[in-house]
PDB file of N, CA, C and O in Angstrom:
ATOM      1  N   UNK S   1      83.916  90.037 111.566  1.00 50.00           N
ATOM      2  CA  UNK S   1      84.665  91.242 111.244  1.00 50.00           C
ATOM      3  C   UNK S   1      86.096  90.863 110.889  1.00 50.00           C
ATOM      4  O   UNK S   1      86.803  90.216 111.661  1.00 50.00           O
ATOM      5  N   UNK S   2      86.390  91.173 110.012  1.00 58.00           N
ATOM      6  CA  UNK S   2      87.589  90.757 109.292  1.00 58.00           C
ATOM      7  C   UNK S   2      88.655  92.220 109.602  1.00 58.00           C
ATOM      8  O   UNK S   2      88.297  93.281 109.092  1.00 58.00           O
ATOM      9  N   UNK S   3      89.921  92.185 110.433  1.00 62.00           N
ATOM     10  CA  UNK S   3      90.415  93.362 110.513  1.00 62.00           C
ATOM     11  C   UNK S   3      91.605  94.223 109.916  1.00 62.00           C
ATOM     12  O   UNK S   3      92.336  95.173 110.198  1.00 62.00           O
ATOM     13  N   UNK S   4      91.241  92.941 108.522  1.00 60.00           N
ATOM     14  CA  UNK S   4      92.084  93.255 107.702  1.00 60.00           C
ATOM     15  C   UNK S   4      91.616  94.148 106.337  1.00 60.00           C
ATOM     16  O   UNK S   4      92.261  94.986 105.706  1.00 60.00           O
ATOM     17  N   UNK S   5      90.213  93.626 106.128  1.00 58.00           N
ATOM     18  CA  UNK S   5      89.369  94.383 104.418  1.00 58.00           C
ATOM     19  C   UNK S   5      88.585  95.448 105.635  1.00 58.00           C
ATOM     20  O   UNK S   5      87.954  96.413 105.204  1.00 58.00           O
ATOM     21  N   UNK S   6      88.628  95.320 106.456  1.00 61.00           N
ATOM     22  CA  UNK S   6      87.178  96.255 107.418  1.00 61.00           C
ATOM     23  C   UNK S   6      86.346  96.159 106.481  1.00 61.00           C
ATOM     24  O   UNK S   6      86.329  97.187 105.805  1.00 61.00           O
ATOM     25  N   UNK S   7      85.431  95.138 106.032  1.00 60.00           N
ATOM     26  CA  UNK S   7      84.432  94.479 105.189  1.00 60.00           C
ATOM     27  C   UNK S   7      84.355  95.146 103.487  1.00 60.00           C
ATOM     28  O   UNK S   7      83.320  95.363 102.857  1.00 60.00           O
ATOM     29  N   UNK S   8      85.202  95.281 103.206  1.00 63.00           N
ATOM     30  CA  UNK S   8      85.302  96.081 102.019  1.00 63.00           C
ATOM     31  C   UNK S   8      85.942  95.017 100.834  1.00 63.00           C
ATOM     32  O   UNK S   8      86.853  94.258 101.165  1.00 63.00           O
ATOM     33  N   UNK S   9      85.394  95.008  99.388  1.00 67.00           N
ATOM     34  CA  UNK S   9      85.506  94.295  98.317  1.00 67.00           C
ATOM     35  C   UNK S   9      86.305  94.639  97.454  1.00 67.00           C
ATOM     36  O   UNK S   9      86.566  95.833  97.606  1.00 67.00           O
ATOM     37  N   UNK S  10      86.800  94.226  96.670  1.00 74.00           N
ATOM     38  CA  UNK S  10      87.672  94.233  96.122  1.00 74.00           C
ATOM     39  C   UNK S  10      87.387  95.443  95.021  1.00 74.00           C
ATOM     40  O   UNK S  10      86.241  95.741  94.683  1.00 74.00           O
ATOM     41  N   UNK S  11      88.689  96.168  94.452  1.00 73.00           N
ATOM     42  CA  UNK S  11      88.164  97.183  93.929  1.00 73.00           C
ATOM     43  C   UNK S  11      89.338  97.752  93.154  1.00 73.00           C
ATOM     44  O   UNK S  11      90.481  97.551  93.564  1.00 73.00           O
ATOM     45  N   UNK S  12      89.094  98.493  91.993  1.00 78.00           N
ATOM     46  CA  UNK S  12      90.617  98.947  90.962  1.00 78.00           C
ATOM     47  C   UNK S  12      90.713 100.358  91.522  1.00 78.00           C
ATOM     48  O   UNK S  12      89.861 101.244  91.599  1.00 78.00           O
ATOM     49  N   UNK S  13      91.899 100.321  91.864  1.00 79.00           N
ATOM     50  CA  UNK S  13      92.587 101.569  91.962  1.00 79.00           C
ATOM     51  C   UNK S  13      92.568 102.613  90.723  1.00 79.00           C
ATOM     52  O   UNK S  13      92.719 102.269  89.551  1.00 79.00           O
ATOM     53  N   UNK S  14      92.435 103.455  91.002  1.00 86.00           N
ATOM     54  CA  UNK S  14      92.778 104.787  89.658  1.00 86.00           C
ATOM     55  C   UNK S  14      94.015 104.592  89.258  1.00 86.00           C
ATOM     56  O   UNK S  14      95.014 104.651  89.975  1.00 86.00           O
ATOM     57  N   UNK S  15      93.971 104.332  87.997  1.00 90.00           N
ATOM     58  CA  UNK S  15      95.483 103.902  86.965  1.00 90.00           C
ATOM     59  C   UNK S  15      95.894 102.924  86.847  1.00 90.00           C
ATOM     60  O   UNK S  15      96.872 102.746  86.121  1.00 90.00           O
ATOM     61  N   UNK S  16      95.207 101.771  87.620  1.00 87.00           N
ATOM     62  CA  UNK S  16      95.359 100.365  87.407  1.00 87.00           C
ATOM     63  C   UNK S  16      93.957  99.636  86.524  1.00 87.00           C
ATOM     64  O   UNK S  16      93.789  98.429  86.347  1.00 87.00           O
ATOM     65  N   UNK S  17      93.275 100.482  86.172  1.00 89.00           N
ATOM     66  CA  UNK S  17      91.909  99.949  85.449  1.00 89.00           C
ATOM     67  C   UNK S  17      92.417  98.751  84.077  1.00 89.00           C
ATOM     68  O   UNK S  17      92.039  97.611  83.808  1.00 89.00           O
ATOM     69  N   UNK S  18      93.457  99.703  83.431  1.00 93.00           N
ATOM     70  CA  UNK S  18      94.208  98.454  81.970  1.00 93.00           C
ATOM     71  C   UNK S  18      94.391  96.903  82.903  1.00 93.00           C
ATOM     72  O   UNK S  18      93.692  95.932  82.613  1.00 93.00           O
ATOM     73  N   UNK S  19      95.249  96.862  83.845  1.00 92.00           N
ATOM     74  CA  UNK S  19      95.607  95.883  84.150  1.00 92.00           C
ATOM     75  C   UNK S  19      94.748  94.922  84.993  1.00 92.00           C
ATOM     76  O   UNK S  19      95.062  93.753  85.218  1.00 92.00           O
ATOM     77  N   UNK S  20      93.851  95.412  85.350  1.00 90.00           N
ATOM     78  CA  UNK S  20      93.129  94.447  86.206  1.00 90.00           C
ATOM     79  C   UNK S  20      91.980  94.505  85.490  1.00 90.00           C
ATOM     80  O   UNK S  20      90.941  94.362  86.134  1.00 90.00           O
ATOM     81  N   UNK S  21      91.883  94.723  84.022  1.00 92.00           N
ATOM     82  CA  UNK S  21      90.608  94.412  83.419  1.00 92.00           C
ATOM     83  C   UNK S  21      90.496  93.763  82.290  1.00 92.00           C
ATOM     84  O   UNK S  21      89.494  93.359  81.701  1.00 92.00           O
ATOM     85  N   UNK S  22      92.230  93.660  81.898  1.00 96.00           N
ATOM     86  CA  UNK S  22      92.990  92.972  80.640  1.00 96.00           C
ATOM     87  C   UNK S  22      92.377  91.605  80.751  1.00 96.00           C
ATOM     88  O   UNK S  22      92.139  91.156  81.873  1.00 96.00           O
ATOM     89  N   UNK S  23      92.075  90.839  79.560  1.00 97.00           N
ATOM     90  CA  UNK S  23      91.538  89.315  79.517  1.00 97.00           C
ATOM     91  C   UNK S  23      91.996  88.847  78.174  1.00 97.00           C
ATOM     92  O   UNK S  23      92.222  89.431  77.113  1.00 97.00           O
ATOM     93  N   UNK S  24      92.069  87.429  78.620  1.00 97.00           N
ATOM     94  CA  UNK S  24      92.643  86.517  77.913  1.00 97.00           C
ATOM     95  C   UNK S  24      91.697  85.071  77.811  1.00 97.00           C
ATOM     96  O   UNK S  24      90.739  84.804  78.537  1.00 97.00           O
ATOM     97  N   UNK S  25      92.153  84.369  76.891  1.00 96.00           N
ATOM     98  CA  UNK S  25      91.464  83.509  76.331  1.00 96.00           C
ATOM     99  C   UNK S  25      92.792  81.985  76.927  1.00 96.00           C
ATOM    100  O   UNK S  25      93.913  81.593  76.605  1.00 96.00           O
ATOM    101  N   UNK S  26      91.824  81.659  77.817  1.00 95.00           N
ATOM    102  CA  UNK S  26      92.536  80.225  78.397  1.00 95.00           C
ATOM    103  C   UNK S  26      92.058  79.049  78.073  1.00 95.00           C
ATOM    104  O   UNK S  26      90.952  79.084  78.612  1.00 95.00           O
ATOM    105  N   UNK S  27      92.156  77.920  77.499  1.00 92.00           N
ATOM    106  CA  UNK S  27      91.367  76.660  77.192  1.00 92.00           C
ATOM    107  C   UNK S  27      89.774  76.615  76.847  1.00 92.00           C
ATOM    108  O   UNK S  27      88.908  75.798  77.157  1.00 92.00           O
ATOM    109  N   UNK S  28      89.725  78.012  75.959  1.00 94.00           N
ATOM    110  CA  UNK S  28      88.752  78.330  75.810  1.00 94.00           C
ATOM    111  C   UNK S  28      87.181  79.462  76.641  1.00 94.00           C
ATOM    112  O   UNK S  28      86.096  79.890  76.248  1.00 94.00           O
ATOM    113  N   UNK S  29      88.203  79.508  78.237  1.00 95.00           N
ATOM    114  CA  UNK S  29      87.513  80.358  78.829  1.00 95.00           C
ATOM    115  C   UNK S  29      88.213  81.796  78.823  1.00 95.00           C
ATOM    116  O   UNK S  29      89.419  81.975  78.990  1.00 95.00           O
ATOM    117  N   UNK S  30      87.277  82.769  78.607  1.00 97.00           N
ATOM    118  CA  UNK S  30      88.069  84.384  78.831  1.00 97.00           C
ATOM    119  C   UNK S  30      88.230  84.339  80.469  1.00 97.00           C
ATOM    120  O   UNK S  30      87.403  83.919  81.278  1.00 97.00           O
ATOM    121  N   UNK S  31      89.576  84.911  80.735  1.00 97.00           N
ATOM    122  CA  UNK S  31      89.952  85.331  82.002  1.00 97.00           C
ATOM    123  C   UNK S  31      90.727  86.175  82.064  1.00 97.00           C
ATOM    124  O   UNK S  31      91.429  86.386  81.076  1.00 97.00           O
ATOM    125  N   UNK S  32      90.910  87.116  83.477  1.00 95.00           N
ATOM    126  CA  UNK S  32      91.612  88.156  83.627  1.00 95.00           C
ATOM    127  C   UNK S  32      93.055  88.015  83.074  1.00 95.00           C
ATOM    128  O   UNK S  32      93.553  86.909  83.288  1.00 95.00           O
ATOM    129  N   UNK S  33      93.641  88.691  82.569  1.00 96.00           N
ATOM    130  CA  UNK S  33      95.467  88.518  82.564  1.00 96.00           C
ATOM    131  C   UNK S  33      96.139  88.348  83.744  1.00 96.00           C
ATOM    132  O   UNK S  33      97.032  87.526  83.952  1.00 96.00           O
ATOM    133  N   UNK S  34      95.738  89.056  84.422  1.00 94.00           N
ATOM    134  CA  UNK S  34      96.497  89.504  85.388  1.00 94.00           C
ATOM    135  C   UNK S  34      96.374  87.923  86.693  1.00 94.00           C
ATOM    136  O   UNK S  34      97.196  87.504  87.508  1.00 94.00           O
ATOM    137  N   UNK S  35      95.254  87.543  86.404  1.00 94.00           N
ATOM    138  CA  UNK S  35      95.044  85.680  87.564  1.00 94.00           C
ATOM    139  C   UNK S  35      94.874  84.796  86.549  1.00 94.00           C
ATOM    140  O   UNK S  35      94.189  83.777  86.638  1.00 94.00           O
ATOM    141  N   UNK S  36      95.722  85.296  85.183  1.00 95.00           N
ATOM    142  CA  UNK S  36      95.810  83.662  84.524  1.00 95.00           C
ATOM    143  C   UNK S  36      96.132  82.677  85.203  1.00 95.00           C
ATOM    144  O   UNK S  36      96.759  82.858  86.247  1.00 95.00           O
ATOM    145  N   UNK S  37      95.748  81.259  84.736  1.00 95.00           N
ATOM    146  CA  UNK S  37      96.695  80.184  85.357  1.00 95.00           C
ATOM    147  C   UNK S  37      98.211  80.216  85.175  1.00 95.00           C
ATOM    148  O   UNK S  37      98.711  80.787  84.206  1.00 95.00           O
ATOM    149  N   UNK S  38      98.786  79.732  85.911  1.00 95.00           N
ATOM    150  CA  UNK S  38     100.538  79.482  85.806  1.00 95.00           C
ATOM    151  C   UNK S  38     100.647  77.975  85.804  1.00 95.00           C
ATOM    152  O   UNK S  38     100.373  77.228  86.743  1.00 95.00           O
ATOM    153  N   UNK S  39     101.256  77.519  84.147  1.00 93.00           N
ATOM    154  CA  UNK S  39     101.676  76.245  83.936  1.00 93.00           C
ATOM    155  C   UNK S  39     100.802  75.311  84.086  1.00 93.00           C
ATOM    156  O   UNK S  39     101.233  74.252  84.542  1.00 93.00           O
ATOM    157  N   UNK S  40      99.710  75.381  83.842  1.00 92.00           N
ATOM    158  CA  UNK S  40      98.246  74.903  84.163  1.00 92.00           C
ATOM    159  C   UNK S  40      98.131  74.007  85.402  1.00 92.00           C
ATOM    160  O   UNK S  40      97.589  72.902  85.403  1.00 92.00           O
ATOM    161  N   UNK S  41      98.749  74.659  86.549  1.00 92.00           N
ATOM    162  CA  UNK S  41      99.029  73.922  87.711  1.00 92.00           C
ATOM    163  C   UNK S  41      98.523  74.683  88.222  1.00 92.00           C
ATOM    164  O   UNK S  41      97.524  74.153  88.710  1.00 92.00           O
ATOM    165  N   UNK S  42      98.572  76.532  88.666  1.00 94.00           N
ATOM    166  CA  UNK S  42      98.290  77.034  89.648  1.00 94.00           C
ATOM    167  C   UNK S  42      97.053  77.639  89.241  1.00 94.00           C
ATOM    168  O   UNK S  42      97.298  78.126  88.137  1.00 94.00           O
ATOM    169  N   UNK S  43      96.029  77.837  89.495  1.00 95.00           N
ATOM    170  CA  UNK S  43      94.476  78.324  89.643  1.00 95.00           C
ATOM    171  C   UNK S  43      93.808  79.458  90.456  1.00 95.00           C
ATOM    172  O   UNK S  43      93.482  79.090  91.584  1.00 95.00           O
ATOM    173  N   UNK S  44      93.568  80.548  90.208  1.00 93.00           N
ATOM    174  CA  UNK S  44      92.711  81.432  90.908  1.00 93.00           C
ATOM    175  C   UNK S  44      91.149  81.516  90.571  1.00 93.00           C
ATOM    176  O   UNK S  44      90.527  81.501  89.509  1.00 93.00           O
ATOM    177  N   UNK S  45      90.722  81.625  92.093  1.00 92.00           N
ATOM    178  CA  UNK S  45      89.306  81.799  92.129  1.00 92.00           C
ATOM    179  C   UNK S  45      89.086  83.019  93.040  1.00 92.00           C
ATOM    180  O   UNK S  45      89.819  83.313  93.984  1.00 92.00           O
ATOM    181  N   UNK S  46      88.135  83.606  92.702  1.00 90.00           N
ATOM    182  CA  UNK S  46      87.531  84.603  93.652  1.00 90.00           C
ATOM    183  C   UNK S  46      86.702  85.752  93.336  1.00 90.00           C
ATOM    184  O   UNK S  46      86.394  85.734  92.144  1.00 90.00           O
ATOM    185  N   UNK S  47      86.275  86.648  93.907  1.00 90.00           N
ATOM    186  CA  UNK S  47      85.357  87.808  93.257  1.00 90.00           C
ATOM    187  C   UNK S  47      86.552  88.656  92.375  1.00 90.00           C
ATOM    188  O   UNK S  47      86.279  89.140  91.276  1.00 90.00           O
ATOM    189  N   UNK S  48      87.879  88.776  92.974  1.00 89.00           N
ATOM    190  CA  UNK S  48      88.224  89.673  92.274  1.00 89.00           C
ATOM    191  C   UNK S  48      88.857  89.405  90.834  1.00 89.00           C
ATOM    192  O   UNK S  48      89.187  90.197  89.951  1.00 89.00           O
ATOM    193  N   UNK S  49      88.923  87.712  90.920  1.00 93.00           N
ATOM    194  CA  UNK S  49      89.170  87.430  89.597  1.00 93.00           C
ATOM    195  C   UNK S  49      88.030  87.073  88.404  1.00 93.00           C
ATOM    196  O   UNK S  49      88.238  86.215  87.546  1.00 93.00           O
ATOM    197  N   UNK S  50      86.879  87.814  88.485  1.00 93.00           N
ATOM    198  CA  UNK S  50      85.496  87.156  87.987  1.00 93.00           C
ATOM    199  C   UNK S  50      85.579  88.714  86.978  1.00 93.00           C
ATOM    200  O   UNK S  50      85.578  89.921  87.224  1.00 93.00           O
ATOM    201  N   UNK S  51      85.651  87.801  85.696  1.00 95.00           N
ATOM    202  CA  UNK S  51      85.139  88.300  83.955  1.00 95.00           C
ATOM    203  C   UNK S  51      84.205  89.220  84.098  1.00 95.00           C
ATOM    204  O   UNK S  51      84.323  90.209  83.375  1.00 95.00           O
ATOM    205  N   UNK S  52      83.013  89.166  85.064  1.00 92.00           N
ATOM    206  CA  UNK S  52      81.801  89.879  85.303  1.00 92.00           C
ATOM    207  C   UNK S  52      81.990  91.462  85.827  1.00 92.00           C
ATOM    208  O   UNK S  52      81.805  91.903  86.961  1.00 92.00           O
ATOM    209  N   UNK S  53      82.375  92.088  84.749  1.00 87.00           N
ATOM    210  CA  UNK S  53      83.171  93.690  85.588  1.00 87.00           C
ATOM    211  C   UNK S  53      81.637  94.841  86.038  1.00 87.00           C
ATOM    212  O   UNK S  53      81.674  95.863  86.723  1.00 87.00           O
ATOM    213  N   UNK S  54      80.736  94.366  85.542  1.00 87.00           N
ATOM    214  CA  UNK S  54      79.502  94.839  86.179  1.00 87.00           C
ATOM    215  C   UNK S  54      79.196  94.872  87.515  1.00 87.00           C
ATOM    216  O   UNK S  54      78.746  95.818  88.161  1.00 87.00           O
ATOM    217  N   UNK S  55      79.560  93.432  87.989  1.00 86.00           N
ATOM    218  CA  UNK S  55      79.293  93.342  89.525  1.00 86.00           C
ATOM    219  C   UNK S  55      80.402  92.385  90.308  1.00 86.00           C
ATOM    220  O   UNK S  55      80.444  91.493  91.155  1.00 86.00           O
ATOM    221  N   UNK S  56      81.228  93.137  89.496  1.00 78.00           N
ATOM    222  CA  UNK S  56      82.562  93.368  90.464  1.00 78.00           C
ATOM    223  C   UNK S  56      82.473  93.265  92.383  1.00 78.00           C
ATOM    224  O   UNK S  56      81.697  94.031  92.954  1.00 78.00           O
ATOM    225  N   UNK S  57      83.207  92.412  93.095  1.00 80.00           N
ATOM    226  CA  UNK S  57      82.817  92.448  94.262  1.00 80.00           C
ATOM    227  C   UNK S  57      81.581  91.627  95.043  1.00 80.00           C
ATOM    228  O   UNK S  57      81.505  91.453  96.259  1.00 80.00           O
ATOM    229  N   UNK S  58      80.658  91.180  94.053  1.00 85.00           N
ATOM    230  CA  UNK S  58      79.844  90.333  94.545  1.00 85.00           C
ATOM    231  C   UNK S  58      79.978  88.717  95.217  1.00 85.00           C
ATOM    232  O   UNK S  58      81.110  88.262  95.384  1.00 85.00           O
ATOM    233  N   UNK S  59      78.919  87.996  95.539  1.00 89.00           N
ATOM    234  CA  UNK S  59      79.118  87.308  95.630  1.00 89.00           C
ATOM    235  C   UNK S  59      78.940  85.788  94.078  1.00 89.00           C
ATOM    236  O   UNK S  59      79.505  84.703  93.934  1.00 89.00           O
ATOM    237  N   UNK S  60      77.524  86.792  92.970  1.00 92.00           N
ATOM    238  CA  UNK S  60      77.731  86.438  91.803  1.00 92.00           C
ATOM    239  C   UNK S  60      78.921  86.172  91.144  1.00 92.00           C
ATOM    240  O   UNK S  60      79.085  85.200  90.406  1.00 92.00           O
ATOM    241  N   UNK S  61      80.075  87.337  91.489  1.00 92.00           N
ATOM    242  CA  UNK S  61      81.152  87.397  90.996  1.00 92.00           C
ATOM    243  C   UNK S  61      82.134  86.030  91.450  1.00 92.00           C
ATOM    244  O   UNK S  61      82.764  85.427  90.580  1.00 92.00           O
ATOM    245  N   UNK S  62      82.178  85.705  92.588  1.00 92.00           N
ATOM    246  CA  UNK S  62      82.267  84.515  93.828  1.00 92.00           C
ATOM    247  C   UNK S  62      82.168  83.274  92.967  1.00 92.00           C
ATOM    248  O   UNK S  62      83.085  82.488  92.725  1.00 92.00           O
ATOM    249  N   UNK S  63      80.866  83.214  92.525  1.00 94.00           N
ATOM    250  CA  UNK S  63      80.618  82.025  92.085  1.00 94.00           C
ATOM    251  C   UNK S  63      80.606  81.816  90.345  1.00 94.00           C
ATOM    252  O   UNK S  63      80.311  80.728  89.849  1.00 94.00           O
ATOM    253  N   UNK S  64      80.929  82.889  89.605  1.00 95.00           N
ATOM    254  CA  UNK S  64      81.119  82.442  88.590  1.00 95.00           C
ATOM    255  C   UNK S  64      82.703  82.534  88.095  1.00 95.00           C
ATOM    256  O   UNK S  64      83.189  82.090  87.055  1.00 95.00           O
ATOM    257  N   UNK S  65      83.361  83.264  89.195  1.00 95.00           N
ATOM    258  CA  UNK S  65      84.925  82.823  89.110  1.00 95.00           C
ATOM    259  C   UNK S  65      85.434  81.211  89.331  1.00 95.00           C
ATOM    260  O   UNK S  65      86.316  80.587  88.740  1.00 95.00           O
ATOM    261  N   UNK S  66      84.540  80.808  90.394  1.00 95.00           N
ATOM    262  CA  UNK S  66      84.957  79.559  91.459  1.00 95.00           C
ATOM    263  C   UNK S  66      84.155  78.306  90.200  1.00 95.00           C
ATOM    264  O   UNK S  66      84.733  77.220  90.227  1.00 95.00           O
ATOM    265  N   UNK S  67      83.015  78.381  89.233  1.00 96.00           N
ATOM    266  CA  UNK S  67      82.629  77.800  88.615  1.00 96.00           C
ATOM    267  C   UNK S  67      83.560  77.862  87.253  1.00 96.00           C
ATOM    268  O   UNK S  67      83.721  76.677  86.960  1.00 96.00           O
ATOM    269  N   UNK S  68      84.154  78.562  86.415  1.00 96.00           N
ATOM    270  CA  UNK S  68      84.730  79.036  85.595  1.00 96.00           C
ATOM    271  C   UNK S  68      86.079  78.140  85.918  1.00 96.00           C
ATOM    272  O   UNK S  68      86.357  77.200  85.173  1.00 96.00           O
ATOM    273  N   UNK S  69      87.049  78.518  87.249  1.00 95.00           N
ATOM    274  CA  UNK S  69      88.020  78.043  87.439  1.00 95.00           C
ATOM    275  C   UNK S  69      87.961  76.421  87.566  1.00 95.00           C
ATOM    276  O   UNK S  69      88.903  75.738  87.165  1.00 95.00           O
ATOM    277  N   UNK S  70      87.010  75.953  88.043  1.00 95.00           N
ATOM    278  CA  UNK S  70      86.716  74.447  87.861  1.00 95.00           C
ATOM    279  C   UNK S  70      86.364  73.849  86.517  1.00 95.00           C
ATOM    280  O   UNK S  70      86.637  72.659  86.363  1.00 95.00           O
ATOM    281  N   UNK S  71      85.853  74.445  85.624  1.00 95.00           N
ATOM    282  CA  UNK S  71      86.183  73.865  84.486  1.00 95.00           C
ATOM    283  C   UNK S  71      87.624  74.352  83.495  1.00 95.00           C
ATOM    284  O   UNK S  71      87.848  73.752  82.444  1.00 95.00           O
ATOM    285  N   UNK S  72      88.271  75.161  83.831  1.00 94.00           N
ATOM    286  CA  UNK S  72      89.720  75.467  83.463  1.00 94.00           C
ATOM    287  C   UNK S  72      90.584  74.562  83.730  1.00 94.00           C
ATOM    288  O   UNK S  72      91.596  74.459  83.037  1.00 94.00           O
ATOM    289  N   UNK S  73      90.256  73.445  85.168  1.00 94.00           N
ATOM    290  CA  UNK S  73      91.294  72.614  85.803  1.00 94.00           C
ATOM    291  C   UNK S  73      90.762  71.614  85.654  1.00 94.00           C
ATOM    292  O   UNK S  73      91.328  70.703  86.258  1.00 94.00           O
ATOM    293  N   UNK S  74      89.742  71.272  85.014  1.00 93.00           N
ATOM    294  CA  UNK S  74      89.061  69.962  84.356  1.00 93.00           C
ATOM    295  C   UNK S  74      89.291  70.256  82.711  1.00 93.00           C
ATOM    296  O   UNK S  74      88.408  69.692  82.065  1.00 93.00           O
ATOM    297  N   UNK S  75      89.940  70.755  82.140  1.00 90.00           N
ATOM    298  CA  UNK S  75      90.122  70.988  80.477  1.00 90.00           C
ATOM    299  C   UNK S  75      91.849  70.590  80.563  1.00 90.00           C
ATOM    300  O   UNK S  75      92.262  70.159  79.486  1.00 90.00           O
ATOM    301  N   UNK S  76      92.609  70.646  81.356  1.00 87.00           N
ATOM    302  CA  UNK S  76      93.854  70.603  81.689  1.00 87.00           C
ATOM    303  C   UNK S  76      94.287  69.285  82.325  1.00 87.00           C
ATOM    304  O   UNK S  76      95.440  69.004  82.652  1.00 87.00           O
ATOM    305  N   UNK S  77      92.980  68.356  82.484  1.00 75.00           N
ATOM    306  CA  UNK S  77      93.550  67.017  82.972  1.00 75.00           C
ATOM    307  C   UNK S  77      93.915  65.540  82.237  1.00 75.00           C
ATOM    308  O   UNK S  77      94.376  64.616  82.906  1.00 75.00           O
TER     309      UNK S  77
END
């Protein structure tokens, strides 16, 4: 039990839908705007940064952020 999410996933607020759904084209992979890389040093992974806006929150989402971001920081070396 986490008593911070009280088990709850990540999720867009009403009126923030533009910004947390905006994508961009990074070393060839599409990714959110909003968890681009910074200076191709800093890297986000996670459900809430996963391209996949269908199943948003998953753990699919989990792993094709965390797979995605590993080849972003292997194109940058």
């Amino acid at each position: 039990y986490d008593p911070y999410s009280h088990g709850s996933y990540s999720c867009v607020a009403a009126g923030q839908e533009e910004v947390f759904t905006a994508t961009t084209e990074y070393h060839g992979e599409t990714v959110k705007t909003l968890f681009s890389p910074l200076e191709d040093r800093l890297f986000f992974a996670g459900e809430h940064t996963s391209v996949l806006m269908d199943v948003a929150g998953t753990m699919e989402a989990a792993v094709e952020a965390g797979e995605r971001t590993a080849r972003m920081m292997a194109s940058v070396r």
